[in-house]
Coordinates of C-alpha atoms in Angstrom, one line a residue:
X1 CA 13.1 139.2 -94.9
X2 CA 16.5 139.9 -96.2
X3 CA 17.9 136.4 -96.3
X4 CA 15.3 134.5 -94.5
X5 CA 15.6 131.0 -96.0
X6 CA 12.5 129.4 -97.5
X7 CA 11.2 126.8 -95.1
X8 CA 7.8 125.1 -94.6
X9 CA 8.8 123.9 -91.1
X10 CA 8.5 125.7 -87.8
X11 CA 10.4 128.9 -87.4
X12 CA 13.5 128.6 -85.3
X13 CA 13.9 131.4 -82.8
X14 CA 16.6 133.5 -84.4
X15 CA 16.4 132.0 -87.9
X16 CA 13.4 133.3 -89.1
X17 CA 14.5 134.0 -91.9
X18 CA 4.9 149.9 -106.7
X19 CA 5.3 152.9 -108.5
X20 CA 8.1 155.4 -107.9
X21 CA 11.9 155.5 -107.8
X22 CA 13.7 156.0 -104.5
X23 CA 14.0 159.6 -103.5
X24 CA 16.3 161.1 -100.9
X25 CA 14.5 162.3 -97.8
X26 CA 15.6 165.0 -95.5
X27 CA 14.5 164.8 -91.9
X28 CA 12.0 162.4 -90.3
X29 CA 9.5 160.5 -92.5
X30 CA 6.6 158.3 -91.8
X31 CA 5.5 156.5 -94.9
X32 CA 2.3 154.4 -94.8
X33 CA -0.6 153.6 -97.1
X34 CA -3.7 155.8 -96.6
X35 CA -7.0 156.2 -98.3
X36 CA -7.4 159.6 -99.9
X37 CA -10.3 160.7 -97.7
X38 CA -8.3 159.9 -94.6
X39 CA -5.1 161.6 -95.5
X40 CA -5.8 165.0 -94.0
X41 CA -7.0 163.6 -90.7
X42 CA -4.1 161.2 -90.4
X43 CA -1.5 163.9 -91.2
X44 CA -2.6 166.0 -88.3
X45 CA -2.1 163.1 -86.0
X46 CA 1.2 162.1 -87.5
X47 CA 2.6 165.6 -87.7
X48 CA 1.8 166.3 -84.0
X49 CA 3.4 163.0 -83.0
X50 CA 6.5 163.7 -85.1
X51 CA 6.8 167.1 -83.5
X52 CA 6.7 165.6 -80.1
X53 CA 9.2 162.9 -81.1
X54 CA 11.6 165.5 -82.5
X55 CA 11.3 167.7 -79.4
X56 CA 12.3 164.7 -77.3
X57 CA 15.1 163.3 -79.5
X58 CA 16.4 166.3 -81.4
X59 CA 15.9 169.4 -79.1
X60 CA 18.4 171.5 -81.0
X61 CA 16.7 171.4 -84.4
X62 CA 14.0 173.8 -85.6
X63 CA 11.1 172.4 -87.6
X64 CA 10.3 174.6 -90.5
X65 CA 7.5 173.0 -92.5
X66 CA 5.9 169.8 -93.7
X67 CA 4.8 168.4 -97.0
X68 CA 2.9 165.4 -98.2
X69 CA 4.0 163.1 -101.1
X70 CA 1.7 160.3 -102.3
X71 CA 1.5 157.9 -105.2
X72 CA -1.4 155.7 -106.2
X73 CA -0.9 151.9 -106.3
X74 CA -2.9 148.9 -107.7
X75 CA -5.4 149.0 -104.9
X76 CA -6.2 152.7 -105.3
X77 CA -4.6 153.4 -101.9
X78 CA -1.9 156.0 -101.3
X79 CA 1.6 155.8 -100.1
X80 CA 2.0 159.1 -98.2
X81 CA 5.2 160.5 -96.9
X82 CA 5.0 163.0 -94.0
X83 CA 8.3 164.9 -94.1
X84 CA 9.6 167.3 -91.5
X85 CA 12.6 169.4 -92.6
X86 CA 15.9 169.4 -90.8
X87 CA 19.4 168.2 -91.1
X88 CA 19.5 165.2 -93.5
X89 CA 20.3 161.8 -92.0
X90 CA 23.7 160.6 -93.2
X91 CA 26.0 157.7 -92.8
X92 CA 29.5 157.4 -94.0
X93 CA 31.6 154.3 -93.4
X94 CA 31.1 151.6 -90.8
X95 CA 29.4 152.9 -87.7
X96 CA 30.4 150.7 -84.8
X97 CA 28.7 150.9 -81.4
X98 CA 31.2 149.8 -78.8
X99 CA 28.7 149.4 -76.1
X100 CA 29.2 145.6 -75.9
X101 CA 25.5 144.9 -75.9
X102 CA 24.5 147.3 -73.2
X103 CA 22.2 150.2 -74.3
X104 CA 24.0 153.5 -74.6
X105 CA 23.3 155.7 -71.5
X106 CA 21.8 158.5 -73.6
X107 CA 20.0 156.5 -76.2
X108 CA 16.2 156.3 -76.7
X109 CA 16.5 152.5 -76.2
X110 CA 18.1 152.9 -72.8
X111 CA 15.4 155.3 -71.8
X112 CA 12.6 153.0 -72.8
X113 CA 14.2 150.0 -71.1
X114 CA 14.5 152.0 -67.9
X115 CA 10.9 153.0 -68.2
X116 CA 9.8 149.4 -68.7
X117 CA 11.7 148.5 -65.5
X118 CA 9.4 150.8 -63.6
X119 CA 6.1 149.4 -65.1
X120 CA 4.7 146.8 -62.7
X121 CA 2.4 145.0 -65.3
X122 CA 4.0 142.9 -68.0
X123 CA 1.0 143.6 -70.3
X124 CA 1.7 147.3 -70.1
X125 CA 5.4 146.8 -70.6
X126 CA 4.7 144.9 -73.8
X127 CA 2.3 147.6 -75.1
X128 CA 4.7 150.4 -74.2
X129 CA 7.7 148.7 -76.0
X130 CA 5.6 148.1 -79.1
X131 CA 4.5 151.7 -79.0
X132 CA 8.1 152.8 -78.9
X133 CA 9.0 150.4 -81.7
X134 CA 6.6 151.9 -84.2
X135 CA 6.6 155.5 -82.9
X136 CA 5.3 158.0 -83.9
X137 CA 2.6 155.8 -85.6
X138 CA -0.3 155.0 -83.2
X139 CA -0.5 151.2 -82.5
X140 CA -4.3 151.1 -82.9
X141 CA -3.9 152.6 -86.4
X142 CA -1.2 150.1 -87.3
X143 CA -3.2 147.1 -86.2
X144 CA -6.5 148.3 -87.7
X145 CA -5.2 149.5 -91.1
X146 CA -1.7 148.2 -91.8
X147 CA -1.0 144.9 -90.0
X148 CA -1.1 142.0 -92.5
X149 CA -2.0 144.5 -95.2
X150 CA 0.7 147.0 -96.2
X151 CA 4.4 147.7 -96.2
X152 CA 5.2 150.6 -93.9
X153 CA 8.3 152.8 -93.5
X154 CA 9.0 154.8 -90.4
X155 CA 11.9 157.1 -91.0
X156 CA 13.5 158.7 -88.0
X157 CA 16.2 161.4 -88.0
X158 CA 17.8 159.8 -85.0
X159 CA 20.8 157.5 -85.6
X160 CA 20.8 156.6 -81.9
X161 CA 17.3 155.3 -81.7
X162 CA 18.3 151.6 -81.5
X163 CA 21.8 152.2 -80.1
X164 CA 22.7 149.5 -77.7
X165 CA 20.3 146.8 -79.1
X166 CA 23.1 145.1 -81.1
X167 CA 26.2 146.2 -83.0
X168 CA 29.1 145.0 -85.1
X169 CA 31.2 145.2 -82.0
X170 CA 28.8 142.8 -80.3
X171 CA 29.1 140.4 -83.2
X172 CA 32.9 140.6 -83.2
X173 CA 33.0 139.9 -79.4
X174 CA 30.7 136.9 -79.9
X175 CA 33.0 135.5 -82.6
X176 CA 36.0 135.8 -80.3
X177 CA 34.4 134.7 -77.0
X178 CA 31.4 132.5 -77.7
X179 CA 30.9 129.0 -79.3
X180 CA 29.3 130.4 -82.5
X181 CA 28.9 127.6 -85.1
X182 CA 28.5 128.0 -88.8
X183 CA 25.1 126.7 -90.0
X184 CA 23.7 126.6 -86.5
X185 CA 24.2 130.2 -85.4
X186 CA 25.8 132.0 -88.3
X187 CA 25.4 131.8 -92.1
X188 CA 27.6 133.4 -94.8
X189 CA 25.8 134.1 -98.0
X190 CA 26.0 136.2 -101.2
X191 CA 23.9 137.0 -104.2
X192 CA 25.9 137.6 -107.4
X193 CA 24.6 137.8 -111.0
X194 CA 21.2 136.4 -110.0
X195 CA 22.7 133.5 -108.1
X196 CA 22.5 132.9 -104.3
X197 CA 25.4 131.1 -102.6
X198 CA 25.8 129.9 -99.0
X199 CA 29.4 129.5 -98.1
X200 CA 29.4 128.0 -94.6
X201 CA 32.6 126.1 -93.7
X202 CA 32.2 123.4 -91.0
X203 CA 32.7 124.0 -87.4
X204 CA 33.1 127.1 -85.2
X205 CA 32.8 130.6 -86.7
X206 CA 36.1 132.0 -85.6
X207 CA 36.9 135.6 -86.4
X208 CA 39.5 134.6 -89.1
X209 CA 36.9 132.6 -91.1
X210 CA 33.9 134.9 -90.5
X211 CA 35.7 138.2 -91.4
X212 CA 37.4 136.6 -94.4
X213 CA 34.0 135.6 -95.8
X214 CA 32.7 139.1 -95.1
X215 CA 35.6 140.6 -97.0
X216 CA 34.8 138.2 -99.8
X217 CA 31.4 139.8 -100.2
X218 CA 29.3 137.5 -98.0
X219 CA 26.6 138.8 -95.7
X220 CA 26.8 137.3 -92.2
X221 CA 23.4 136.3 -90.8
X222 CA 23.3 135.7 -87.0
X223 CA 20.4 133.3 -86.4
X224 CA 20.0 133.5 -82.7
X225 CA 21.2 136.8 -81.3
X226 CA 19.1 136.6 -78.1
X227 CA 21.1 133.6 -77.1
X228 CA 24.2 135.8 -76.8
X229 CA 22.7 139.3 -76.2
X230 CA 20.8 140.1 -73.0
X231 CA 19.4 143.2 -74.6
X232 CA 18.0 141.4 -77.6
X233 CA 16.6 138.7 -75.3
X234 CA 14.8 141.4 -73.2
X235 CA 13.5 143.1 -76.4
X236 CA 12.0 139.9 -77.7
X237 CA 10.8 138.5 -74.4
X238 CA 8.7 141.6 -73.8
X239 CA 7.3 141.9 -77.3
X240 CA 6.2 138.2 -77.5
X241 CA 3.5 139.1 -75.0
X242 CA 2.3 141.9 -77.2
X243 CA 1.9 139.5 -80.2
X244 CA 0.7 136.5 -78.3
X245 CA 3.0 134.6 -80.7
X246 CA 6.7 133.7 -80.7
X247 CA 9.0 136.6 -81.4
X248 CA 12.3 135.6 -83.1
X249 CA 15.1 137.6 -84.7
X250 CA 18.0 137.5 -87.0
X251 CA 20.8 140.0 -87.4
X252 CA 22.3 140.7 -90.9
X253 CA 25.7 142.3 -91.5
X254 CA 26.2 143.1 -95.2
X255 CA 29.4 144.4 -96.8
X256 CA 29.5 147.5 -98.9
X257 CA 28.4 147.2 -102.5
X258 CA 26.9 143.7 -102.1
X259 CA 23.7 141.8 -101.7
X260 CA 23.4 138.7 -99.6
X261 CA 20.1 137.1 -100.6
X262 CA 17.9 136.7 -103.6
X263 CA 14.4 138.2 -103.8
X264 CA 11.9 136.1 -101.9
X265 CA 9.0 136.3 -99.5
X266 CA 8.6 134.8 -96.0
X267 CA 5.9 133.3 -93.8
X268 CA 6.2 135.7 -90.9
X269 CA 5.4 139.4 -90.1
X270 CA 8.7 141.2 -90.4
X271 CA 9.9 144.4 -88.7
X272 CA 13.3 145.5 -90.0
X273 CA 15.3 147.7 -87.6
X274 CA 18.3 149.5 -89.2
X275 CA 21.1 149.5 -86.7
X276 CA 24.2 150.7 -88.6
X277 CA 25.1 151.9 -92.1
X278 CA 22.6 152.1 -95.0
X279 CA 20.7 149.6 -97.2
X280 CA 18.5 150.0 -100.2
X281 CA 15.3 148.0 -99.9
X282 CA 12.7 147.0 -102.5
X283 CA 9.4 145.6 -101.4
X284 CA 6.8 144.1 -103.7
X285 CA 3.2 143.1 -103.2
X286 CA 2.2 139.4 -103.5
X287 CA 2.0 138.6 -107.2
X288 CA -1.1 136.4 -107.0
X289 CA -3.9 136.0 -104.4
X290 CA -2.4 132.6 -103.2
X291 CA 0.8 134.3 -102.1
X292 CA -1.1 136.8 -99.9
X293 CA -0.3 136.1 -96.2
X294 CA 1.8 133.2 -97.3
X295 CA 1.8 130.0 -95.3
X296 CA 5.4 129.0 -96.3
X297 CA 8.4 130.9 -97.4
X298 CA 9.1 131.1 -101.2
X299 CA 12.0 129.9 -103.3
X300 CA 14.4 132.5 -104.6
X301 CA 13.0 134.7 -107.4
X302 CA 14.8 136.2 -110.4
X303 CA 14.4 139.8 -111.3
X304 CA 12.2 138.8 -114.2
X305 CA 9.7 137.3 -111.7
X306 CA 9.1 140.7 -110.1
X307 CA 7.0 143.7 -111.1
X308 CA 7.4 147.3 -109.8
X309 CA 8.1 147.7 -106.1
X310 CA 5.4 149.2 -103.9
X311 CA 8.1 150.6 -101.6
X312 CA 11.7 151.4 -102.5
X313 CA 13.9 153.2 -99.9
X314 CA 17.3 153.5 -98.3
X315 CA 17.1 152.6 -94.6
X316 CA 19.2 154.7 -92.3
X317 CA 20.1 153.9 -88.7
X318 CA 17.0 154.4 -86.5
X319 CA 14.6 153.6 -89.4
X320 CA 11.9 150.9 -89.3
X321 CA 10.5 148.9 -92.2
X322 CA 7.5 146.6 -91.7
X323 CA 6.0 144.2 -94.3
X324 CA 3.5 141.3 -94.0
X325 CA 4.2 137.7 -94.9
X326 CA 4.0 137.1 -98.6
X327 CA 5.5 140.5 -99.6
X328 CA 8.6 139.9 -101.8
X329 CA 11.7 141.8 -100.7
X330 CA 15.3 142.3 -101.5
X331 CA 18.0 144.6 -100.1
X332 CA 21.5 145.6 -101.1
X333 CA 24.3 147.9 -99.8
X334 CA 25.5 150.7 -102.0
X335 CA 27.9 153.7 -102.0
X336 CA 30.7 151.9 -100.1
X337 CA 28.7 151.7 -96.8
X338 CA 28.1 148.5 -94.9
X339 CA 24.7 147.7 -93.2
X340 CA 23.7 146.0 -90.0
X341 CA 20.0 145.4 -89.3
X342 CA 17.9 143.2 -87.0
X343 CA 14.7 141.6 -88.2
X344 CA 12.0 140.9 -85.7
X345 CA 9.7 138.2 -86.9
X346 CA 6.4 136.8 -85.5
X347 CA 3.1 135.2 -86.4
X348 CA 4.3 132.1 -88.2
X349 CA 1.5 129.6 -88.7
X350 CA -0.8 131.6 -86.4
X351 CA -3.9 131.7 -88.6
X352 CA -7.5 130.8 -88.5
X353 CA -6.7 128.0 -90.9
X354 CA -4.1 126.6 -88.6
X355 CA -6.6 126.7 -85.7
X356 CA -9.3 125.0 -87.8
X357 CA -6.8 122.4 -89.0
X358 CA -6.4 121.3 -85.4
X359 CA -10.0 121.6 -84.4
X360 CA -11.9 119.9 -87.3
X361 CA -10.6 116.3 -86.8
X362 CA -11.6 116.5 -83.2
X363 CA -15.0 118.0 -84.0
X364 CA -15.7 115.1 -86.5
X365 CA -14.6 112.6 -83.9
X366 CA -16.9 114.1 -81.3
X367 CA -19.8 114.4 -83.8
X368 CA -19.5 110.7 -84.7
X369 CA -19.6 109.7 -81.1
X370 CA -22.6 111.9 -80.1
X371 CA -24.8 112.3 -83.2
X372 CA -26.2 109.3 -85.1
X373 CA -26.5 111.3 -88.3
X374 CA -22.7 111.3 -88.7
X375 CA -22.7 107.5 -88.3
X376 CA -25.3 106.7 -90.9
X377 CA -24.0 105.0 -94.0
X378 CA -23.3 106.7 -97.3
X379 CA -25.8 106.0 -100.2
X380 CA -25.0 102.7 -101.8
X381 CA -24.9 104.3 -105.2
X382 CA -23.1 107.6 -104.4
X383 CA -20.2 106.6 -106.7
X384 CA -22.6 106.6 -109.7
X385 CA -23.0 110.4 -109.4
X386 CA -20.2 111.8 -107.3
X387 CA -16.6 112.3 -108.2
X388 CA -14.7 114.3 -110.8
X389 CA -16.1 112.3 -113.7
X390 CA -19.6 113.3 -112.6
X391 CA -18.8 117.0 -111.8
X392 CA -21.0 118.3 -114.7
X393 CA -23.9 115.9 -114.0
X394 CA -27.3 117.4 -113.4
X395 CA -28.4 114.3 -111.5
X396 CA -30.7 115.4 -108.6
X397 CA -29.1 112.8 -106.4
X398 CA -25.8 114.8 -106.7
X399 CA -27.6 117.9 -105.5
X400 CA -29.0 116.1 -102.5
X401 CA -25.6 114.7 -101.7
X402 CA -24.0 118.1 -101.7
X403 CA -26.7 119.5 -99.6
X404 CA -26.2 116.7 -97.0
X405 CA -22.5 117.5 -96.8
X406 CA -23.2 121.2 -96.2
X407 CA -25.7 120.4 -93.4
X408 CA -23.3 118.0 -91.6
X409 CA -20.4 120.5 -92.0
X410 CA -22.5 123.2 -90.5
X411 CA -23.4 121.0 -87.5
X412 CA -19.7 120.4 -86.8
X413 CA -19.5 123.7 -85.1
X414 CA -21.6 122.4 -82.2
X415 CA -19.0 119.7 -81.5
X416 CA -15.8 121.7 -82.0
X417 CA -13.6 121.7 -78.8
X418 CA -12.6 125.3 -79.3
X419 CA -11.3 125.9 -75.8
X420 CA -9.3 122.6 -75.8
X421 CA -7.6 123.5 -79.0
X422 CA -7.0 127.1 -77.8
X423 CA -5.3 125.6 -74.7
X424 CA -3.1 123.4 -76.8
X425 CA -2.0 126.3 -79.0
X426 CA -1.3 128.3 -75.8
X427 CA 0.7 125.4 -74.5
X428 CA 2.8 125.4 -77.7
X429 CA 3.3 129.2 -77.4
X430 CA 4.5 128.7 -73.8
X431 CA 7.1 126.2 -75.1
X432 CA 8.1 128.5 -78.0
X433 CA 8.5 131.5 -75.7
X434 CA 11.7 133.0 -74.4
X435 CA 12.1 132.9 -70.6
X436 CA 11.0 136.1 -68.9
X437 CA 13.4 139.0 -68.2
X438 CA 12.6 140.3 -64.7
X439 CA 12.3 143.9 -63.6
X440 CA 14.1 145.0 -60.4
X441 CA 10.8 144.7 -58.6
X442 CA 10.0 141.3 -59.9
X443 CA 13.4 140.0 -58.9
X444 CA 13.3 141.5 -55.4
X445 CA 9.8 140.2 -54.6
X446 CA 10.2 136.7 -56.0
X447 CA 12.3 133.7 -55.0
X448 CA 15.1 135.1 -57.2
X449 CA 15.6 137.9 -54.7
X450 CA 15.7 135.9 -51.5
X451 CA 19.0 136.8 -49.7
X452 CA 19.9 133.1 -49.2
X453 CA 23.7 132.5 -49.7
X454 CA 26.7 130.5 -48.4
X455 CA 28.6 132.4 -45.7
X456 CA 31.1 131.4 -43.0
X457 CA 30.8 127.7 -43.8
X458 CA 27.0 127.5 -43.9
X459 CA 23.9 128.7 -45.7
X460 CA 22.4 131.8 -44.2
X461 CA 19.0 133.5 -44.5
X462 CA 17.2 130.2 -45.1
X463 CA 13.6 129.8 -43.9
X464 CA 11.4 132.5 -45.4
X465 CA 7.9 131.1 -45.8
X466 CA 4.5 132.1 -47.2
X467 CA 1.6 132.4 -44.8
X468 CA -2.1 132.7 -45.3
X469 CA -1.6 136.5 -44.9
X470 CA 0.9 136.8 -47.7
X471 CA -0.4 138.6 -50.8
X472 CA 0.8 137.2 -54.1
X473 CA 0.2 137.4 -57.9
X474 CA 1.8 135.7 -60.9
X475 CA 5.3 136.8 -61.7
X476 CA 4.2 138.0 -65.2
X477 CA 1.0 137.7 -67.2
X478 CA 2.1 135.4 -70.1
X479 CA 4.4 133.0 -68.3
X480 CA 2.0 130.1 -67.6
X481 CA -1.0 128.3 -68.9
X482 CA -3.3 125.8 -67.3
X483 CA -4.1 122.9 -69.6
X484 CA -6.2 119.7 -69.1
X485 CA -4.6 116.6 -70.5
X486 CA -5.7 112.9 -70.0
X487 CA -7.9 113.7 -67.0
X488 CA -5.2 115.7 -65.3
X489 CA -4.4 119.4 -65.0
X490 CA -0.9 120.7 -65.8
X491 CA 0.5 124.2 -65.5
X492 CA 3.0 124.8 -68.3
X493 CA 5.4 127.7 -67.8
X494 CA 8.2 129.6 -69.4
X495 CA 10.6 130.5 -66.6
X496 CA 12.9 127.5 -67.3
X497 CA 12.8 127.8 -71.1
X498 CA 16.1 128.3 -72.9
X499 CA 17.1 131.4 -75.0
X500 CA 17.6 128.9 -77.8
X501 CA 14.4 127.7 -79.5
X502 CA 13.2 124.4 -78.0
X503 CA 16.5 123.5 -76.5
X504 CA 14.5 122.4 -73.4
X505 CA 11.4 120.1 -73.3
X506 CA 8.2 121.7 -72.1
X507 CA 8.1 122.3 -68.4
X508 CA 5.0 121.9 -66.3
X509 CA 3.6 121.3 -62.8
X510 CA 0.6 119.1 -62.0
X511 CA -2.2 121.0 -60.3
X512 CA -4.6 118.9 -58.2
X513 CA -8.3 119.2 -58.7
X514 CA -8.9 120.8 -55.3
X515 CA -6.4 123.5 -56.3
X516 CA -7.8 124.2 -59.8
X517 CA -10.1 127.1 -58.9
X518 CA -7.3 128.7 -56.9
X519 CA -4.9 128.4 -59.9
X520 CA -7.4 129.9 -62.3
X521 CA -8.0 132.8 -59.9
X522 CA -4.2 133.5 -59.8
X523 CA -4.0 133.4 -63.6
X524 CA -7.0 135.7 -64.1
X525 CA -6.4 138.2 -61.3
X526 CA -2.9 139.4 -62.5
X527 CA -1.7 142.1 -61.8
X528 CA -4.0 142.3 -58.7
X529 CA -2.7 140.7 -55.5
X530 CA -4.6 137.8 -53.8
X531 CA -4.2 136.9 -50.2
X532 CA -3.1 133.2 -49.9
X533 CA -5.8 132.6 -47.3
X534 CA -8.4 133.7 -49.8
X535 CA -7.5 131.2 -52.5
X536 CA -10.6 129.0 -53.1
X537 CA -9.3 125.7 -51.8
X538 CA -10.9 123.2 -49.4
X539 CA -8.2 123.6 -46.8
X540 CA -5.4 125.9 -45.6
X541 CA -3.0 123.1 -46.4
X542 CA -4.0 123.2 -50.1
X543 CA -3.7 127.0 -50.1
X544 CA -0.2 127.0 -48.7
X545 CA 0.9 124.0 -50.8
X546 CA -0.1 125.6 -54.1
X547 CA 1.3 129.0 -53.3
X548 CA 4.6 127.6 -52.0
X549 CA 5.0 125.3 -55.0
X550 CA 4.5 128.3 -57.4
X551 CA 6.7 130.6 -55.4
X552 CA 9.5 128.1 -55.2
X553 CA 9.3 127.5 -58.9
X554 CA 9.7 131.3 -59.5
X555 CA 6.1 131.8 -60.8
X556 CA 4.8 134.0 -58.0
X557 CA 5.9 137.3 -56.4
X558 CA 4.8 138.7 -53.1
X559 CA 3.5 142.2 -52.3
X560 CA 6.1 142.6 -49.6
X561 CA 9.5 140.8 -49.2
X562 CA 9.1 137.6 -47.3
X563 CA 10.2 137.7 -43.6
X564 CA 12.7 135.1 -42.4
X565 CA 11.6 132.8 -39.6

């Protein structure tokens, strides 16, 4: 995304780095690629959703009419704009939200976060927040038709839509009050005359240095906003369960009449949330098939490397832009207005190829141990007809050799430890994840809500215990994974992770064999409650031992508050 550095390595949480001219839009716009025969049906759905959204967020405006604009692209699909008339969205000068990181009381973000707090299931919370993120577009349509395929613009005539997520006031407060380091947490970069510069001085990013670089035309890129902002942390921690993959973010503050980063593509799915000001974006399709769904980020491109953009638009506060990995993009501020946007990124190295890359060596090893065909020797003369120098040979021995390879490769599927590799990837996801943000209910009914404290010279309210009658379930759905390693079972969990990517080592508990079935039941039954006395263990002692260990670690909640002995 705008300024994501090219990198073939793992994505750090918080670093993650064609046919028509831009036209001014009035009112709310949803722009997405559609097939011609589907346009009419989709418009009815989109227009009805837009009407509902406008009724909710702009009750004082009257909707007059709608019209459709579309242009053909290289794949014979259409870019359709569904436009509802109304007062044009405008932005003049810096728009600073002085909420200090707390969502504004009357903002859509505040309302959806309050709604999430009332939803008992973490799965449903994740689905609801994603639905809000891309509204009014239906999530099923997005995943079926657009995810990993097309650049999408969701334009909203609501400058308050993201209000309270992050602001320039929050950044200013961080510079003054937090240990923000250049290069580690904050980058200063600019793109002038086709040349990208990074101007990070050493040490702490104090306001004097950071704002001087901003005035000199540098974009400021905050690499780990969730480490400093509770709201961004909650936003990402909920959405990571929707994606089943690490969700990271960067925040970009760009001065008026400047561009911070060169055209490039990234190796992540990018959602750009425009928070303040305006920014002109140009998005281009992958130039060649090998860049589609790119595995690594690109070097910087020059303008000569680019064709015509598939999408060119000015983002206003409240707008959303999505583009898949491999889509080249660049953005610049114009008209004397600054820009602040947050980029949500996910799905780095989360492909079938990455899965197979892990599984195939293990499959070959297992095949060689279990099937004698994989242990038989190569033909003594195979070098006489195999290899590049024999690639044009019609030797029948070459044909037989190639057929033998195909047969053996096909048999590898029988030896592939698919579940074991899935568990290891799940373990990695648990380590990558942000720690969970708890709802009021989750806090009150877990160990975090026990009223234990120091009072009058001694600890009080100590002694609450689980019994066989206590009903429990996991704290949230995606916070733990049971993995077998070296003949032992370990439960890896997220509750002690850091808000900074991989600052802590993976955390786990050993689960004894006699408790394995009970642990699997707890993981599978969420969000339904299970009575401790019904856990499938050999003894009451094992039931209580497992439940107490999980509760004390903050991984379980109870149906009712625990009573004190």
